Short mmCIF file of C-alpha atoms in Angstrom, two decimals:
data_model
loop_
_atom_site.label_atom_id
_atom_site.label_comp_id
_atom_site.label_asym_id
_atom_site.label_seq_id
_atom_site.Cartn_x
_atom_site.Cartn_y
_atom_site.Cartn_z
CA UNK O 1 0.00 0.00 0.00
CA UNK O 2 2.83 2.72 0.95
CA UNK O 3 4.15 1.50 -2.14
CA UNK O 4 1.53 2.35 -4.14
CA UNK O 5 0.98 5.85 -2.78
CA UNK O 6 4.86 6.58 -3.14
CA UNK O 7 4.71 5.63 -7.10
CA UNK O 8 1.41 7.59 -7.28
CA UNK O 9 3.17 10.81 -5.53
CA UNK O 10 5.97 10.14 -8.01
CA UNK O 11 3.71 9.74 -11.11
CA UNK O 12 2.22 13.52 -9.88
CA UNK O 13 5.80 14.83 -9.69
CA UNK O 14 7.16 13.42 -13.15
CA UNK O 15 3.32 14.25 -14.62
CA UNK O 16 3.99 17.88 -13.63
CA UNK O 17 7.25 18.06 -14.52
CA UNK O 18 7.02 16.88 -17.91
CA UNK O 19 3.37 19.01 -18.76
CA UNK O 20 3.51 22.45 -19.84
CA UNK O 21 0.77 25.13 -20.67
CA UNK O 22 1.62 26.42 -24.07
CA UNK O 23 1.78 30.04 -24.58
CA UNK O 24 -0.51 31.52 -26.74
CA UNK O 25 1.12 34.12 -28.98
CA UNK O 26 0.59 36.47 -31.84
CA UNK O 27 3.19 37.10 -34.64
CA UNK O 28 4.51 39.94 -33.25
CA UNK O 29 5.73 38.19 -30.23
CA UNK O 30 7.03 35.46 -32.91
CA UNK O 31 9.06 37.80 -35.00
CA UNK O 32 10.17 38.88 -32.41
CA UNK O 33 11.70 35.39 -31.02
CA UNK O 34 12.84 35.05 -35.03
CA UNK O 35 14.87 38.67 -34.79
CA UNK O 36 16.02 38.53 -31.14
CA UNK O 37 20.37 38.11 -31.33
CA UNK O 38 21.50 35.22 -29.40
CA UNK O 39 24.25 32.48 -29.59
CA UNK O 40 21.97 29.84 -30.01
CA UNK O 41 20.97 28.51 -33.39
CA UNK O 42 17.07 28.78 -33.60
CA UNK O 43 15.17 26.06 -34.84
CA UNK O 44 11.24 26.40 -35.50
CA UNK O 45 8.97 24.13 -36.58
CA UNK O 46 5.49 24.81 -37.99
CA UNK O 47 3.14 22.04 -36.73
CA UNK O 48 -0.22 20.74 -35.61
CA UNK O 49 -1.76 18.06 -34.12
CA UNK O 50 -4.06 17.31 -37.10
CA UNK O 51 -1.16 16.90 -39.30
CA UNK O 52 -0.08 13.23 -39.51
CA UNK O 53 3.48 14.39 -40.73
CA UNK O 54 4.23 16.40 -38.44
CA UNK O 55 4.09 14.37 -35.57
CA UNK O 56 6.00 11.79 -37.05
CA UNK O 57 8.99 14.50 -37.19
CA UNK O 58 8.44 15.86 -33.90
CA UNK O 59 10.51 13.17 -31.59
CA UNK O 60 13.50 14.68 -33.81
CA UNK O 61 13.15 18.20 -32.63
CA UNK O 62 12.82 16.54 -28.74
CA UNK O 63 16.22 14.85 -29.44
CA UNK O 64 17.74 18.24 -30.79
CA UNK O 65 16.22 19.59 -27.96
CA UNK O 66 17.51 17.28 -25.41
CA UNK O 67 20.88 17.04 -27.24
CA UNK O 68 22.17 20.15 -28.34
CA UNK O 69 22.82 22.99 -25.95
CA UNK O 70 24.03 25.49 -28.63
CA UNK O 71 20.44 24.92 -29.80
CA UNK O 72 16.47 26.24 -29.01
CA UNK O 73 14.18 24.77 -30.72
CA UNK O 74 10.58 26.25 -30.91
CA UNK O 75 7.73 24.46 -32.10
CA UNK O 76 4.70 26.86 -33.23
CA UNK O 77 1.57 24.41 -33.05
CA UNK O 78 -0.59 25.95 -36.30
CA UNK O 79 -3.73 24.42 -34.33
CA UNK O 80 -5.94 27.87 -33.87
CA UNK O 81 -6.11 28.66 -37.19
CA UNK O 82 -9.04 25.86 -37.65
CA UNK O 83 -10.25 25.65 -33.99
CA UNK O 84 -9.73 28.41 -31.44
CA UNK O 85 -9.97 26.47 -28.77
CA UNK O 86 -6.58 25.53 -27.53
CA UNK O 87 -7.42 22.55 -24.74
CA UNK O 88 -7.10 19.71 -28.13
CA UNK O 89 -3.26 20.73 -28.06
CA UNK O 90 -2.69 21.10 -24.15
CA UNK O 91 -4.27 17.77 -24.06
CA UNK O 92 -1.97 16.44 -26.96
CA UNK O 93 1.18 18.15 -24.93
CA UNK O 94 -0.01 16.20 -21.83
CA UNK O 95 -0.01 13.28 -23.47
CA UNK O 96 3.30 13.67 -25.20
CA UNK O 97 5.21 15.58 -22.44
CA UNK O 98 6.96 17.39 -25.38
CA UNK O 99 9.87 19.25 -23.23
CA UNK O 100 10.50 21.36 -26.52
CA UNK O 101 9.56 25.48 -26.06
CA UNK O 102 5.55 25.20 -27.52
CA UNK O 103 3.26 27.77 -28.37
CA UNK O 104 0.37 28.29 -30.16
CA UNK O 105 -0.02 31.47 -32.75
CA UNK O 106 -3.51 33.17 -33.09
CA UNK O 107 -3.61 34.38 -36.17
CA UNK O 108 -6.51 34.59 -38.67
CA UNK O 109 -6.15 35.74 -42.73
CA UNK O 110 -3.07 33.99 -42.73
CA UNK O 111 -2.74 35.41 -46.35
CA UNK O 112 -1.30 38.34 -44.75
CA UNK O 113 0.94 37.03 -42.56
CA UNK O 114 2.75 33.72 -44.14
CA UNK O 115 5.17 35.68 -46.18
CA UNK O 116 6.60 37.57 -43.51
CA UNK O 117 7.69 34.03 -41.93
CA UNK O 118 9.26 33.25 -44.70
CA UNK O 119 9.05 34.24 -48.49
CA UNK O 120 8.71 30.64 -50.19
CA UNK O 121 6.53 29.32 -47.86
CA UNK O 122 3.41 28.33 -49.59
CA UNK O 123 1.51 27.67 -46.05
CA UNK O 124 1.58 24.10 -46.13
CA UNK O 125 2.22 22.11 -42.73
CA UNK O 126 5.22 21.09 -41.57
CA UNK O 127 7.69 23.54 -42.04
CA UNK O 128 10.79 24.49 -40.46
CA UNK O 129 13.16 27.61 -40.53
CA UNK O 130 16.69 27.30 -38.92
CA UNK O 131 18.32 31.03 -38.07
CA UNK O 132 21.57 31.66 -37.16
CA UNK O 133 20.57 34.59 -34.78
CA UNK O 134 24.51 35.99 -35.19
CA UNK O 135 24.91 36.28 -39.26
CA UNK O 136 21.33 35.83 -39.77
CA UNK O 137 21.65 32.90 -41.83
CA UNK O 138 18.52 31.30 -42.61
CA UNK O 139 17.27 27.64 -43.93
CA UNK O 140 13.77 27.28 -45.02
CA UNK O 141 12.13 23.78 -45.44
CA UNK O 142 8.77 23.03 -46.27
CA UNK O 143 8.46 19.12 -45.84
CA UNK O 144 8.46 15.97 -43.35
CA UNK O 145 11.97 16.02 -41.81
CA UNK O 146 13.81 12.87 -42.00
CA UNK O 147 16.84 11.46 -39.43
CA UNK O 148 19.91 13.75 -39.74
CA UNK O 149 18.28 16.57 -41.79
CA UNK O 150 18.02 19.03 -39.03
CA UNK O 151 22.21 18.29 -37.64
CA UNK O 152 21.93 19.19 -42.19
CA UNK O 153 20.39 22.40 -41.94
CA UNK O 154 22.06 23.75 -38.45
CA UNK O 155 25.71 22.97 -40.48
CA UNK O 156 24.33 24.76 -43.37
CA UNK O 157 24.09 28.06 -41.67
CA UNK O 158 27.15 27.50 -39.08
CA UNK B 1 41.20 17.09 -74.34
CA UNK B 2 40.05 13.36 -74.17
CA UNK B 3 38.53 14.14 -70.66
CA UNK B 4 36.47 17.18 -71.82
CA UNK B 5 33.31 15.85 -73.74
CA UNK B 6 32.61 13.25 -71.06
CA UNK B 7 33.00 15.91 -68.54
CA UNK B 8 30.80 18.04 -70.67
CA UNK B 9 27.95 15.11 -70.87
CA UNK B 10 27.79 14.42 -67.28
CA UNK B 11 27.41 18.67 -66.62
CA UNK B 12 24.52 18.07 -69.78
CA UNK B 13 22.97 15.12 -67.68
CA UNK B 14 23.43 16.71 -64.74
CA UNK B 15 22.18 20.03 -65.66
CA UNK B 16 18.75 17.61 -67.29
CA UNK B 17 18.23 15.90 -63.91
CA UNK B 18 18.54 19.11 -61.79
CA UNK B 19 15.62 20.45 -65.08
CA UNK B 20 13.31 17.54 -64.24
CA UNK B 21 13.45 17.31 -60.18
CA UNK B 22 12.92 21.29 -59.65
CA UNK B 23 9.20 21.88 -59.60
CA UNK B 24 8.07 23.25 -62.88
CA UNK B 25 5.00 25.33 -61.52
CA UNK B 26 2.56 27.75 -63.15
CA UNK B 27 2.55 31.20 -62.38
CA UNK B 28 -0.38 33.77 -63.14
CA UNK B 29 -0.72 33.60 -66.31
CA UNK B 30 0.86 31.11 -67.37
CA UNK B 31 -0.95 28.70 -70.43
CA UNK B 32 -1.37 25.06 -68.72
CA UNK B 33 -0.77 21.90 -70.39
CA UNK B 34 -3.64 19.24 -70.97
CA UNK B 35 -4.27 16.16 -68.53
CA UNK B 36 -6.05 13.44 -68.14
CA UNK B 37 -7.20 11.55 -65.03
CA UNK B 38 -9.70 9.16 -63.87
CA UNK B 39 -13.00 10.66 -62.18
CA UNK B 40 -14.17 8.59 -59.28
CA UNK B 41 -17.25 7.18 -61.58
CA UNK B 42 -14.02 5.35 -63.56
CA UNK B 43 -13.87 7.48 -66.44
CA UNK B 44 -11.00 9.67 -67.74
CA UNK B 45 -11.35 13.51 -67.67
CA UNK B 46 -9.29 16.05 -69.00
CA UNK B 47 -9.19 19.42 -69.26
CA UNK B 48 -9.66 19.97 -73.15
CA UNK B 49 -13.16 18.55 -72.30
CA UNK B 50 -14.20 21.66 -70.76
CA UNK B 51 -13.09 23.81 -74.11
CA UNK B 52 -16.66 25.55 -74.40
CA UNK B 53 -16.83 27.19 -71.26
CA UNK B 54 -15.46 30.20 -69.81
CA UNK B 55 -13.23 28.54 -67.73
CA UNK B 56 -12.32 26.00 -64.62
CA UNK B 57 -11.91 26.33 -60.69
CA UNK B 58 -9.20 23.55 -60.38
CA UNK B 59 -9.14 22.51 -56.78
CA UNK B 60 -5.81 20.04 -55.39
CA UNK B 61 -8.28 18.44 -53.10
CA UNK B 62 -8.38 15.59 -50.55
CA UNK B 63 -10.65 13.50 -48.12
CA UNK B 64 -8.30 13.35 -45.20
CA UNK B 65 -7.50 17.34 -44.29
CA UNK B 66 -8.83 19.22 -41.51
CA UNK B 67 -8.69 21.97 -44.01
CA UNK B 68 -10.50 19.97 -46.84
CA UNK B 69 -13.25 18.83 -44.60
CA UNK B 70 -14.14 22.60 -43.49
CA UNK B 71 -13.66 24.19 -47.05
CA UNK B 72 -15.97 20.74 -48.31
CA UNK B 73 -19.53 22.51 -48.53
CA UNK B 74 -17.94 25.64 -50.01
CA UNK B 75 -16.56 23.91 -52.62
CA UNK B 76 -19.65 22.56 -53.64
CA UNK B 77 -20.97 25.78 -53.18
CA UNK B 78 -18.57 27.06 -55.83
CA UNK B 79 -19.52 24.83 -58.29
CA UNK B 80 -23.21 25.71 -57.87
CA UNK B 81 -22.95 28.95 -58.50
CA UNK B 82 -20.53 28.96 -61.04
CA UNK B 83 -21.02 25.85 -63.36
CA UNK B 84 -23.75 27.34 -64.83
CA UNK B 85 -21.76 30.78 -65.51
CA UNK B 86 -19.55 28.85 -67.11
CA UNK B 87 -16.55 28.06 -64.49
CA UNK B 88 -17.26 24.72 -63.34
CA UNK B 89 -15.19 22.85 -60.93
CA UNK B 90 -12.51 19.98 -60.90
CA UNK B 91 -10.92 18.52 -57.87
CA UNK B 92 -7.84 16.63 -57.54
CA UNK B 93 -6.41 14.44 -55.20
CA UNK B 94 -2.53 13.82 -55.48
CA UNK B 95 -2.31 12.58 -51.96
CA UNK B 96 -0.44 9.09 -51.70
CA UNK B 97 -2.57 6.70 -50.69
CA UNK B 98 0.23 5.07 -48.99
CA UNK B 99 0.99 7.73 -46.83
CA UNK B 100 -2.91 8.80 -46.27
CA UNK B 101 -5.06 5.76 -46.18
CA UNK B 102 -8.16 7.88 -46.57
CA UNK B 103 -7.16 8.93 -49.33
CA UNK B 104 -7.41 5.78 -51.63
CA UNK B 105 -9.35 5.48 -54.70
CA UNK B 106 -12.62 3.33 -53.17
CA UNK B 107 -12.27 6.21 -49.99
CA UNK B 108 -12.60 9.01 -52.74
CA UNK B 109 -15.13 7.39 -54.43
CA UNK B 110 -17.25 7.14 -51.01
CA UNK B 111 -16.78 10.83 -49.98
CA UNK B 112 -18.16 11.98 -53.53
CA UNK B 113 -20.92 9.34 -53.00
CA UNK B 114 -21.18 11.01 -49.86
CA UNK B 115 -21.65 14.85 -50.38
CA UNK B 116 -23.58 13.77 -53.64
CA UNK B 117 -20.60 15.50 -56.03
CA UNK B 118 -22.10 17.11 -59.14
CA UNK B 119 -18.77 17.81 -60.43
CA UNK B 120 -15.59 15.43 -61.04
CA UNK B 121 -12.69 14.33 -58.34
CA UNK B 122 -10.50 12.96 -59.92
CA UNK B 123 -7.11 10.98 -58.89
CA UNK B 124 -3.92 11.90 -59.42
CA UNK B 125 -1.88 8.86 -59.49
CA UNK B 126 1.45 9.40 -60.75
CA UNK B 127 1.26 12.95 -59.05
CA UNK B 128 2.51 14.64 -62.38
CA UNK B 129 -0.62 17.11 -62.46
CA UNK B 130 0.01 18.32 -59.13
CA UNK B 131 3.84 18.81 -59.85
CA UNK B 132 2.93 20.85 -62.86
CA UNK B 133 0.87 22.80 -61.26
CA UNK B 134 2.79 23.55 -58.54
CA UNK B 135 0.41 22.53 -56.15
CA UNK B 136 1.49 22.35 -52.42
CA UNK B 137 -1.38 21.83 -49.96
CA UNK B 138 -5.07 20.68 -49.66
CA UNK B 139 -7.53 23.27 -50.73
CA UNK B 140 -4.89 24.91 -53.16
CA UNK B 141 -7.21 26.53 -56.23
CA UNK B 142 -6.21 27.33 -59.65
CA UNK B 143 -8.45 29.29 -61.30
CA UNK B 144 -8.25 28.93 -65.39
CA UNK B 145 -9.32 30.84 -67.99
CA UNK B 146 -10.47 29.87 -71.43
CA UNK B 147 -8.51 31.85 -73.62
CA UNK B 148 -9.66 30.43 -77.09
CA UNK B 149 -8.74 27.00 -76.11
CA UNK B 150 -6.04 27.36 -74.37
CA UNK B 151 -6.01 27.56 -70.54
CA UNK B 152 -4.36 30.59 -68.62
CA UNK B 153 -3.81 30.90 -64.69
CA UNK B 154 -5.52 33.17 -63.26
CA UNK B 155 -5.70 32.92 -59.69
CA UNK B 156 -3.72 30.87 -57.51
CA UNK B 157 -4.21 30.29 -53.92
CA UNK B 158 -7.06 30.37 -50.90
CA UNK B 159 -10.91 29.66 -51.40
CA UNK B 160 -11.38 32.67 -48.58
CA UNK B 161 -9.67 34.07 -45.71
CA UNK B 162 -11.43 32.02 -42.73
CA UNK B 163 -11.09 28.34 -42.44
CA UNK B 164 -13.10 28.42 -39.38
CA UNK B 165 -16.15 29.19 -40.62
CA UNK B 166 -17.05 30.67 -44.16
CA UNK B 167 -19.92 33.27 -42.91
CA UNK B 168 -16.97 35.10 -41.19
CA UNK B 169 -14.72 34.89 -43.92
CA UNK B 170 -13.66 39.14 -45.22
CA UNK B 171 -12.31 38.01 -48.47
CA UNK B 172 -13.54 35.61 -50.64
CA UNK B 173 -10.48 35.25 -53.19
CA UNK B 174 -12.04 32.58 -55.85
CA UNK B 175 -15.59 34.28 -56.10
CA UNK B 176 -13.58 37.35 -56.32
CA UNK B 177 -11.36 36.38 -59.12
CA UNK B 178 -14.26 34.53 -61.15
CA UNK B 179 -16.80 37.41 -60.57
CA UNK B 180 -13.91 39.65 -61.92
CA UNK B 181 -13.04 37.78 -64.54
CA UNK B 182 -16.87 37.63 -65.75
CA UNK B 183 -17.13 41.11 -65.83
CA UNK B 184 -13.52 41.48 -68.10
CA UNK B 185 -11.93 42.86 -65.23
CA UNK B 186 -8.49 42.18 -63.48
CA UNK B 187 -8.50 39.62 -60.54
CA UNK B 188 -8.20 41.56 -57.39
CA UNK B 189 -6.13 39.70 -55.63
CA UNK B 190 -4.65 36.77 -58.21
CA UNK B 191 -2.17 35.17 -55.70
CA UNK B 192 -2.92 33.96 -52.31
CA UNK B 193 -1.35 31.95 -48.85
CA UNK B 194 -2.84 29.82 -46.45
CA UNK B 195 -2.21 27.31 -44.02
CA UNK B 196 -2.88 23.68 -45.09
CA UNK B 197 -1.99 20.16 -45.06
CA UNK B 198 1.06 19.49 -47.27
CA UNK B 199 0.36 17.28 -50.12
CA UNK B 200 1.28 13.81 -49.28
CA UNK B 201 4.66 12.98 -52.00
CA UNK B 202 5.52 9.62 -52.66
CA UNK B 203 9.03 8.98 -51.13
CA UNK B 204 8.66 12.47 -49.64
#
């Protein structure tokens, strides 16, 4: 029985670690994440949980996370643009205990906004931009990432 | 010298292989080439069919996408109102079925079935139409104009500005752009963004 209540306690403590309440953004507060100097490489990933792609490329961005210290990796869950209500992803980050930086961006006529993110991007989900925050290097990719791509991109702009 | 020409032919091949793996896309205003593909009743549509109208809404289409499943109605809207003006639609699906389960042929065939489809969806197999076009997500519209036969972009983009809901939507881009082009006047606004599921590429 004390047993059981210690691995219960500990299933609370590792529970709350590992969940995190999203912060829900507008571009402003994006660009501003995109333009702010740092030494860290940026990575950002476009994503939602509708999009079957994207989740299979998101345990990549956790290892970059977990892995790389000269990197932060941001990923921008695309998820209010269909349904305002955000609980579908806090659920989702529960369940996944993504320890990647997540927020969501409210945004509507996206039309006006997608080209300012980056030039080529058409809109479609996933996409990723890598920035080196000191030159201002920049990688743009608008597809399911594969093993080894992002360690690619992050040496393309190094 | 001896080492030149076959250094030459593999920059030709080279240079040929880069040609045929960048996405050849159309543009505004750009004349498309003629395709066929198979409608979900089983027969073969192309494009030159629709020679006597004004022109086509050509829709990259799919049953799987959040964003195809809340533009569905107003697609079949657009084709209401505008078949009989002469700019009837086509959709398209170029999503792998391999990669999107939903979207195989017999799943296509259901949805039309379905929302009772007075206009064709047809499947993109080989993914060669999609390519050409330069199509990237699901909605992505390309409207064409007849232009004595032959078939000129005209808009390129967004059915509206709200995937949420379509009564709160400021800017209706296609019903702009065919309105305008039924009246002889220039599309307002003939190339537009929005977020959307990626089309689903074989070996992408």
């Amino acid at each position: 029985m004390k047993k059981n209540i210690i691995a219960m306690i500990m299933s609370c403590v590792v529970f709350g670690a590992a969940a995190q309440k999203a912060e829900v953004v507008k571009l402003d507060k994006l660009q501003q994440i995109m333009e702010t100097k740092s030494d860290k490489i940026r990575v950002i990933n476009f994503w939602a949980t509708w999009c079957a792609p994207c989740i299979k490329e998101l345990p990549l961005f956790e290892k970059l996370h977990a892995e790389r210290s000269d990197v932060k990796v941001t990923l921008v869950s695309m998820d209010l643009d269909l349904d305002p209500n955000p609980e579908k992803v806090y659920k989702f980050l529960d369940r996944k205990k993504l320890q990647s930086e997540v927020l969501l961006l409210n945004e509507q006529n996206a039309n006006s906004w997608i080209g300012k993110i980056d030039k080529s991007w058409s809109g479609a989900l996933p996409a990723t931009i890598v920035i080196n925050p000191k030159t201002g290097q920049r990688k743009f990719i608008e597809r399911q990432l594969h093993e080894g791509d992002l360690e690619k991109l992050i040496a393309e702009v190094q | 010298m001896k080492l030149i020409k076959p250094i030459l032919l593999m920059l030709c091949f080279a240079a040929l292989t880069a040609g045929r793996t960048a996405a050849p896309n159309y543009g505004v205003g750009d004349t498309v080439a003629d395709f066929k593909l198979k409608n979900v009743d089983g027969k073969m549509v192309s494009l030159s069919d629709y020679k006597s109208g004004k022109g086509v809404i050509v829709i990259f289409d799919c049953n799987t996408c959040p964003y195809s499943k809340a533009y569905n109605d107003r697609i079949i809207a657009l084709n209401k109102k505008y078949a009989a003006q002469g700019f009837p639609v086509i959709t398209i699906n170029a999503n792998d079925p391999s990669d999107s389960e939903g979207d195989s042929f017999d799943e296509m065939v259901a949805l039309a079935k379905r929302k009772k489809y007075d206009f064709p969806y047809l499947v993109d197999e080989t993914q060669n139409v999609a390519r050409a076009f330069g199509a990237t997500n699901t909605p992505h519209v390309f409207v064409l104009k007849n232009e004595g036969g032959a078939f000129t972009v005209a808009y390129i983009g967004a059915i509206d500005d709200n995937a949420r809901d379509a009564s709160s939507a400021s800017k209706k881009y296609v019903e702009d752009a065919v309105d305008a082009l039924l009246s002889n006047k220039a599309v307002p606004a003939a190339k537009t963004r929005a977020i959307g599921c990626g089309i689903k590429w074989k070996n992408a």
